[in-house]
Coordinates of C-alpha atoms and ligand atoms in Angstrom, one line a residue:
M11 CA -0.1 -0.1 0.1
A12 CA 1.5 3.4 -0.9
Q13 CA 2.6 5.5 2.0
T14 CA 3.4 9.3 2.2
L15 CA 5.1 10.7 5.1
F16 CA 4.8 14.6 5.5
V17 CA 7.7 15.8 7.7
N18 CA 8.4 19.3 9.1
A19 CA 5.0 20.3 9.2
Q20 CA 2.8 22.6 11.3
I21 CA -0.6 20.7 11.7
F22 CA -3.9 22.2 12.0
E23 CA -5.7 19.3 13.2
G24 CA -9.4 20.7 12.7
T25 CA -10.5 20.9 16.3
E26 CA -7.6 22.7 18.1
R27 CA -6.9 26.3 18.7
D28 CA -3.3 26.3 17.5
L29 CA -1.0 24.8 15.1
R30 CA 1.4 22.0 16.5
P31 CA 4.7 20.8 14.8
G32 CA 4.6 17.1 13.7
E33 CA 4.7 14.4 11.0
V34 CA 1.8 12.7 9.3
L35 CA 1.9 9.4 7.7
V36 CA -0.7 8.6 4.9
R37 CA -1.3 4.9 4.1
G38 CA -3.5 4.1 1.2
N39 CA -6.3 6.6 1.4
R40 CA -6.1 7.3 5.1
V41 CA -4.2 9.1 7.8
A42 CA -2.3 6.2 9.5
A43 CA -0.5 8.2 12.1
V44 CA 0.3 11.5 13.5
A45 CA 3.5 12.1 15.5
A46 CA 3.4 13.9 18.6
P47 CA 5.7 17.1 18.9
G48 CA 9.3 15.9 19.1
E49 CA 8.7 12.4 18.1
T50 CA 9.3 10.9 14.5
L51 CA 7.5 8.2 12.5
P52 CA 9.4 5.3 10.7
R53 CA 10.5 6.2 7.2
E54 CA 10.8 2.7 5.8
G55 CA 8.7 2.4 2.7
A56 CA 7.3 5.8 2.6
E57 CA 7.7 8.7 0.3
V58 CA 9.1 11.2 2.6
I59 CA 7.9 14.9 1.8
D60 CA 9.5 17.7 3.9
V61 CA 7.1 20.5 3.7
G62 CA 9.5 23.0 5.1
G63 CA 7.4 24.4 8.3
A64 CA 4.3 24.8 5.9
T65 CA 0.8 24.2 7.4
L66 CA -0.8 20.8 6.9
M67 CA -4.5 20.8 7.3
P68 CA -7.7 19.1 6.2
G69 CA -9.0 19.7 2.9
L70 CA -11.8 22.4 2.8
V71 CA -15.6 21.3 2.4
N72 CA -18.2 23.6 0.9
A73 CA -21.6 22.5 2.2
H74 CA -23.4 24.9 -0.1
S75 CA -22.1 24.5 -3.7
H76 CA -23.3 25.3 -7.1
L77 CA -20.8 24.0 -9.5
T78 CA -23.3 24.4 -12.2
Y79 CA -23.6 28.0 -12.0
N80 CA -21.8 30.0 -14.7
N81 CA -21.0 33.4 -13.1
G82 CA -24.0 34.8 -14.6
T83 CA -25.9 37.8 -13.6
S84 CA -29.3 36.2 -13.3
L85 CA -30.9 32.8 -12.9
K86 CA -32.1 33.1 -16.6
D87 CA -28.4 33.5 -17.7
L88 CA -27.9 29.9 -16.3
T89 CA -30.8 28.3 -18.3
A90 CA -29.7 30.0 -21.4
M91 CA -26.7 27.7 -21.6
P92 CA -27.0 24.5 -23.9
V93 CA -26.8 21.4 -21.9
E94 CA -23.5 20.4 -23.8
E95 CA -21.6 23.5 -22.8
H96 CA -23.1 23.2 -19.3
V97 CA -21.6 19.9 -18.6
L98 CA -18.2 21.0 -19.6
L99 CA -18.6 24.2 -17.6
T100 CA -19.7 22.0 -14.5
M101 CA -16.5 20.0 -15.0
H102 CA -14.2 22.8 -15.1
N103 CA -15.7 24.2 -12.0
A104 CA -15.2 21.0 -10.2
K105 CA -11.6 21.0 -11.1
L106 CA -11.3 24.6 -10.0
A107 CA -12.8 23.7 -6.6
L108 CA -10.3 21.1 -6.1
D109 CA -7.6 23.5 -7.1
C110 CA -8.6 25.8 -4.6
G111 CA -8.4 23.3 -1.8
F112 CA -11.9 22.0 -1.5
T113 CA -11.8 18.3 -1.3
A114 CA -15.4 17.8 -0.8
V115 CA -18.5 19.7 -1.8
I116 CA -22.3 19.2 -1.1
G117 CA -24.4 20.2 -3.9
A118 CA -27.1 23.0 -3.1
A119 CA -29.0 22.8 -6.2
A120 CA -28.1 22.0 -9.8
A121 CA -29.2 24.3 -12.7
K122 CA -30.4 21.3 -14.7
P123 CA -31.8 18.0 -13.3
R124 CA -28.9 15.6 -14.0
L125 CA -25.7 18.0 -14.1
D126 CA -24.6 17.5 -10.5
I127 CA -25.2 13.7 -10.8
V128 CA -23.1 13.1 -14.1
I129 CA -20.3 15.1 -12.8
R130 CA -20.3 13.4 -9.6
N131 CA -20.4 10.1 -11.4
E132 CA -17.3 11.0 -13.5
I133 CA -15.3 12.1 -10.5
N134 CA -16.1 9.1 -8.7
A135 CA -15.1 6.9 -11.6
G136 CA -11.8 8.9 -11.6
R137 CA -12.2 10.2 -15.2
I138 CA -12.2 13.9 -14.3
P139 CA -10.8 15.8 -11.2
G140 CA -13.0 17.2 -8.8
P141 CA -13.8 17.0 -5.0
R142 CA -15.8 14.2 -3.3
M143 CA -19.4 15.5 -4.3
L144 CA -23.0 15.0 -3.1
A145 CA -25.2 15.7 -6.1
C146 CA -28.3 17.8 -5.7
S147 CA -31.5 18.2 -7.6
P148 CA -32.7 21.6 -9.1
E149 CA -34.5 23.8 -6.7
L150 CA -38.1 22.5 -6.2
T151 CA -40.3 25.6 -5.9
V152 CA -44.0 26.6 -6.0
T153 CA -45.5 28.4 -8.8
G154 CA -44.3 32.1 -8.3
G155 CA -41.8 31.1 -5.7
L156 CA -38.0 31.7 -6.0
A157 CA -36.7 30.6 -9.3
D158 CA -40.0 30.4 -11.0
E159 CA -39.1 32.9 -13.9
S160 CA -42.3 32.3 -16.1
Q161 CA -45.2 34.6 -16.7
L162 CA -48.5 34.0 -18.3
V163 CA -47.4 35.8 -21.2
Q164 CA -44.0 33.9 -21.5
Q165 CA -42.8 30.6 -20.2
H166 CA -39.3 30.8 -19.2
P167 CA -37.1 27.7 -18.0
S168 CA -35.2 28.4 -14.8
V169 CA -32.9 26.4 -12.3
S170 CA -36.1 25.0 -10.6
I171 CA -38.8 22.4 -11.0
V172 CA -42.2 23.9 -10.4
C173 CA -44.4 21.8 -8.1
D174 CA -47.6 22.5 -6.5
G175 CA -49.2 20.1 -3.8
P176 CA -47.7 17.2 -2.0
E177 CA -48.4 14.9 -4.8
E178 CA -46.1 16.9 -7.3
F179 CA -43.3 17.3 -4.8
R180 CA -43.5 13.6 -3.9
K181 CA -43.3 12.7 -7.6
V182 CA -40.4 15.0 -8.5
T183 CA -38.5 13.9 -5.3
R184 CA -38.8 10.4 -6.5
L185 CA -37.8 11.3 -10.1
M186 CA -34.7 13.0 -8.8
I187 CA -33.9 10.0 -6.5
R188 CA -34.4 7.6 -9.5
E189 CA -31.9 9.7 -11.6
G190 CA -29.2 9.6 -8.9
A191 CA -29.5 12.7 -6.5
D192 CA -28.1 12.3 -3.2
I193 CA -29.9 15.7 -1.9
V194 CA -33.2 17.1 -2.9
K195 CA -33.6 20.9 -2.4
F196 CA -36.6 22.9 -2.0
N197 CA -37.4 26.7 -1.5
N198 CA -39.5 27.4 1.5
S199 CA -38.9 31.0 1.4
G200 CA -38.7 33.9 -1.0
D201 CA -35.5 36.0 -1.6
S202 CA -34.7 39.6 -2.5
F203 CA -33.7 38.1 -5.8
C204 CA -37.5 37.6 -6.3
Y205 CA -38.3 41.3 -5.8
P206 CA -41.0 42.5 -5.8
R207 CA -42.8 39.2 -6.0
M208 CA -41.8 37.3 -2.9
P209 CA -39.3 38.6 -0.3
G210 CA -37.3 36.4 2.1
Q211 CA -39.6 36.9 5.1
I212 CA -42.5 34.8 3.1
N213 CA -42.8 31.1 3.2
P214 CA -44.9 29.9 0.2
M215 CA -44.9 26.1 1.1
T216 CA -47.3 24.2 3.0
E217 CA -46.5 21.7 5.8
E218 CA -48.1 19.0 3.4
E219 CA -45.6 19.9 0.6
V220 CA -42.5 20.1 2.9
S221 CA -43.6 16.8 4.4
A222 CA -43.9 15.2 1.1
V223 CA -40.3 16.0 0.0
V224 CA -38.6 15.3 3.3
R225 CA -40.4 11.9 4.1
T226 CA -40.0 10.7 0.6
A227 CA -36.3 11.5 0.6
H228 CA -35.7 10.3 4.0
N229 CA -37.5 7.0 3.4
A230 CA -35.1 6.4 0.4
G231 CA -32.0 7.4 2.5
R232 CA -31.6 10.6 0.9
R233 CA -31.0 13.9 2.3
V234 CA -32.8 17.4 1.9
S235 CA -31.7 21.1 1.8
A236 CA -33.9 24.1 2.0
H237 CA -33.6 27.7 0.9
S238 CA -35.0 29.2 4.1
H239 CA -34.7 32.9 5.0
A240 CA -37.8 33.5 7.0
D241 CA -38.3 32.7 10.7
D242 CA -41.3 30.4 9.9
S243 CA -39.2 28.7 7.2
V244 CA -36.5 27.7 9.6
R245 CA -39.1 26.5 12.1
Q246 CA -40.6 24.5 9.4
C247 CA -37.2 22.9 8.6
L248 CA -36.9 22.0 12.3
R249 CA -40.4 20.4 12.5
H250 CA -39.5 18.3 9.3
D251 CA -35.8 17.6 10.3
V252 CA -34.4 19.1 7.3
E253 CA -30.4 18.5 7.3
Y254 CA -29.1 21.6 5.5
I255 CA -30.7 24.8 6.2
Y256 CA -29.6 27.5 3.9
H257 CA -29.6 31.2 4.9
A258 CA -31.9 31.3 8.0
T259 CA -31.6 35.0 7.9
Y260 CA -34.6 36.0 9.9
A261 CA -34.5 33.3 12.5
S262 CA -35.8 34.7 15.7
E263 CA -34.2 34.3 19.4
A264 CA -36.7 31.7 20.2
T265 CA -36.1 29.8 16.9
I266 CA -32.3 29.9 17.5
E267 CA -33.0 28.4 21.0
Q268 CA -35.0 25.7 19.4
L269 CA -32.2 25.0 16.8
A270 CA -29.5 24.9 19.5
R271 CA -31.3 22.1 21.3
V272 CA -31.0 19.9 18.1
R273 CA -27.7 21.3 16.8
D274 CA -26.4 17.9 16.1
R275 CA -29.1 17.3 13.5
H276 CA -28.6 20.5 11.4
I277 CA -26.0 22.5 9.5
V278 CA -26.7 26.2 8.9
S279 CA -25.0 27.9 5.7
P280 CA -25.9 31.6 5.4
A281 CA -24.0 32.1 2.1
I282 CA -23.4 35.6 3.3
A283 CA -21.2 36.6 0.4
A284 CA -24.2 36.6 -2.0
R285 CA -25.7 39.2 0.3
Y286 CA -22.4 41.0 0.9
N287 CA -21.2 41.2 -2.6
T288 CA -24.6 41.9 -4.1
T289 CA -24.9 44.9 -1.8
Y290 CA -21.5 46.4 -2.2
E291 CA -19.6 44.9 -5.2
A292 CA -22.1 44.4 -8.0
A293 CA -22.7 48.0 -9.2
E294 CA -20.7 47.0 -12.3
W295 CA -23.6 44.7 -13.2
G296 CA -26.4 47.3 -12.3
I297 CA -26.9 46.4 -8.8
T298 CA -25.9 49.5 -6.8
T299 CA -26.1 49.7 -3.1
D300 CA -29.2 51.7 -3.4
I301 CA -30.7 49.0 -5.4
A302 CA -29.7 46.3 -3.1
E303 CA -31.3 48.3 -0.4
M304 CA -34.7 48.7 -2.3
I305 CA -34.9 45.0 -3.3
G306 CA -34.0 43.8 0.3
T307 CA -30.6 42.3 0.0
K308 CA -28.9 44.9 2.2
R309 CA -31.4 44.0 4.9
E310 CA -30.8 40.1 4.4
L311 CA -27.1 41.0 5.0
E312 CA -27.7 43.0 7.9
E313 CA -30.1 40.6 9.8
G314 CA -28.0 37.6 8.5
I315 CA -25.0 39.1 10.3
K316 CA -27.1 39.4 13.7
T317 CA -28.5 36.0 13.3
M318 CA -25.2 34.2 12.6
S319 CA -23.6 36.0 15.5
R320 CA -26.2 34.7 17.8
M321 CA -26.1 31.2 16.3
R322 CA -22.3 30.9 16.8
A323 CA -22.8 32.0 20.5
A324 CA -25.5 29.1 20.8
G325 CA -22.9 26.6 19.4
I326 CA -25.0 25.9 16.1
R327 CA -22.7 24.8 13.4
V328 CA -22.5 27.6 11.0
V329 CA -20.5 27.0 8.0
P330 CA -18.8 29.3 5.3
F331 CA -19.0 29.3 1.5
G332 CA -22.1 29.1 -0.6
D333 CA -23.7 30.8 -3.5
Y334 CA -20.5 31.3 -5.4
G335 CA -21.1 31.3 -9.2
F336 CA -22.8 34.7 -10.0
A337 CA -20.8 37.5 -11.6
W338 CA -20.3 39.2 -8.4
T339 CA -19.2 35.9 -6.6
P340 CA -17.3 34.2 -9.2
H341 CA -16.2 30.5 -8.7
G342 CA -12.6 30.3 -7.3
T343 CA -13.2 33.2 -4.7
D344 CA -15.2 31.1 -2.2
T345 CA -12.4 31.4 0.5
R346 CA -13.1 35.0 1.0
D347 CA -15.9 33.6 3.1
L348 CA -13.4 32.8 5.9
E349 CA -12.6 36.4 6.3
H350 CA -16.3 37.3 6.3
F351 CA -16.9 35.1 9.1
V352 CA -14.4 36.9 11.2
N353 CA -15.3 40.2 10.5
M354 CA -19.0 39.9 10.3
F355 CA -19.9 37.2 12.9
G356 CA -17.0 37.6 15.4
F357 CA -15.4 33.9 14.7
E358 CA -12.0 33.3 15.8
P359 CA -9.7 32.2 12.9
W360 CA -9.5 28.6 14.2
E361 CA -13.3 28.6 14.7
V362 CA -13.9 29.3 11.2
L363 CA -11.4 26.9 9.9
R364 CA -13.0 24.2 12.2
A365 CA -16.2 25.2 10.5
A366 CA -14.7 25.0 7.0
T367 CA -13.3 21.6 7.6
V368 CA -14.6 19.5 10.6
Y369 CA -18.2 20.8 10.4
G370 CA -18.3 20.6 6.5
A371 CA -17.2 17.3 6.7
E372 CA -19.7 16.1 9.4
A373 CA -22.4 17.7 7.0
W374 CA -20.7 15.7 4.2
V375 CA -20.6 12.4 6.0
G376 CA -24.3 12.9 7.3
R377 CA -25.9 11.8 10.3
D378 CA -25.1 8.3 10.7
G379 CA -21.4 9.5 11.0
T380 CA -19.7 6.2 10.3
E381 CA -17.2 7.7 8.0
K382 CA -14.2 9.8 9.3
L383 CA -13.6 12.8 7.2
G384 CA -12.3 16.4 8.0
R385 CA -9.5 16.1 10.5
V386 CA -5.8 15.2 10.6
A387 CA -6.2 12.3 12.7
P388 CA -5.4 8.5 12.6
G389 CA -8.2 6.7 10.6
Y390 CA -9.5 9.7 9.0
L391 CA -9.6 9.8 5.0
A392 CA -6.6 11.5 3.6
D393 CA -8.2 14.7 2.3
L394 CA -5.2 17.1 3.1
I395 CA -3.8 20.4 1.9
V396 CA -0.3 21.8 2.4
L397 CA -0.3 25.6 2.9
D398 CA 2.5 28.2 2.6
G399 CA 2.0 30.2 5.9
N400 CA 0.0 30.1 9.0
P401 CA -3.8 30.5 8.3
L402 CA -4.5 31.3 12.0
H403 CA -2.5 34.5 11.5
D404 CA -3.7 35.1 8.0
L405 CA -6.9 33.7 6.5
T406 CA -6.4 35.4 3.3
L407 CA -3.5 33.0 2.5
L408 CA -6.1 30.5 1.2
Q409 CA -7.4 33.0 -1.4
D410 CA -4.3 32.5 -3.5
R411 CA -4.1 29.1 -5.0
A412 CA -0.2 29.5 -5.4
N413 CA -0.2 29.2 -1.6
L414 CA -1.5 25.7 -1.8
L415 CA 1.8 23.6 -2.1
A416 CA 0.0 20.2 -2.2
I417 CA -3.5 19.1 -2.5
M418 CA -4.3 15.4 -1.6
K419 CA -7.9 13.8 -1.9
D420 CA -8.4 10.2 -0.8
G421 CA -4.7 9.5 -0.3
T422 CA -3.8 10.6 -4.0
F423 CA -2.2 14.0 -5.0
H424 CA -4.2 16.2 -7.1
K425 CA -1.3 18.7 -6.8
R426 CA 2.1 17.2 -5.8
F427 CA 4.2 19.2 -3.2
V428 CA 5.9 21.9 -5.1
G429 CA 8.2 23.6 -2.5
A430 CA 7.4 26.8 -0.7
R431 CA 6.9 29.9 -2.7
Q432 CA 9.8 31.6 -1.5
E433 CA 12.0 28.8 -2.8
L434 CA 10.2 29.0 -6.1
R435 CA 11.0 32.7 -6.4
L436 CA 14.6 32.1 -5.7
G437 CA 14.6 29.4 -8.3
I438 CA 15.8 26.6 -5.6
A439 CA 12.8 24.3 -6.4
A440 CA 10.9 23.9 -9.6
E441 CA 7.4 22.7 -10.2
Ligands
ZN517 ZN1 -27.4 28.6 -2.9

């Protein structure tokens, strides 16, 4: 069995506040041993890689990924793509995610029904590079809900499948499971992107509709995620036991208390960059801060900041990344979220890295928790990245792919160790 021994590393284990010096042995696709500071591991039979004091940490996990989104300016842009080009675009985005250090992603709605599924299958077969991937359905939405772009005068396809009534939701959930989805997503709130039709404070779905999706998916051993800004939407997710709660912007104090009591069952992903960037960085595409205020995006940002700060204090697993793939949140810039969590929600750097690795991995593995992913510890799957510098001192290091000196997924290098950047600059080591 192939063995790789990383030596001279500063280890971020995933759950600890500090880095610690050490060595890590990978055997096959798992971490076999981690040396305590001052100890060494046997070299025999292993490829020894001296990382020169760089940080060795778990790969990043994106629990709210839209690999099928094309950096467009609207949901209509996405559906204007022919399926052939769309498959290739998704393939390139999957490689880009892994290039950026994301060794696992959770699909959070695909732009077309089988796009996530086919890319996941190709990655799993080893034919294209990409993270471990859970494939999602398109968004299931009600007539007039988020991502129903049609009007009576003109039918328009979108990134959703429109369903009304429990029978239609059940049917489409079964159809997506038949086609291979791991996760079924539904929209039980509006969004400022729906302006003026349906703001984020409104929940258009009935109890029976949500129940139909969740029961059908859970009965088949699949998971569910929900676009849920409204307080009522978040409570509905708790009543129906939805694994992945996206946004949760307007969750009240009482709802946060309720969620904290069952925090082991749920992951919250605010996807705050979509609100921040839309409010402050999208003027080039016609969305000035004034417009963002008018349509409600700025309010979603401000309420989201308050809510996530409270959830952090309540010990709820709030995770970074999400909703990258629009013009103002382009793929490959996802790791800016790490800074946002510190600046907006008051996370310590080690806490946001724990959320980006350990919590993301818990989300990926699911509630049965039998697989070990997301930590640098014996028995865990060898999804590892080597970073030039200390992320606890500077989280922006993760924004530059050139700082990733090595990327390993499932014990195999996606990017072989290339030597520290300083050495590259001096011409000492060559790629
Ligand atoms: Zn999303």
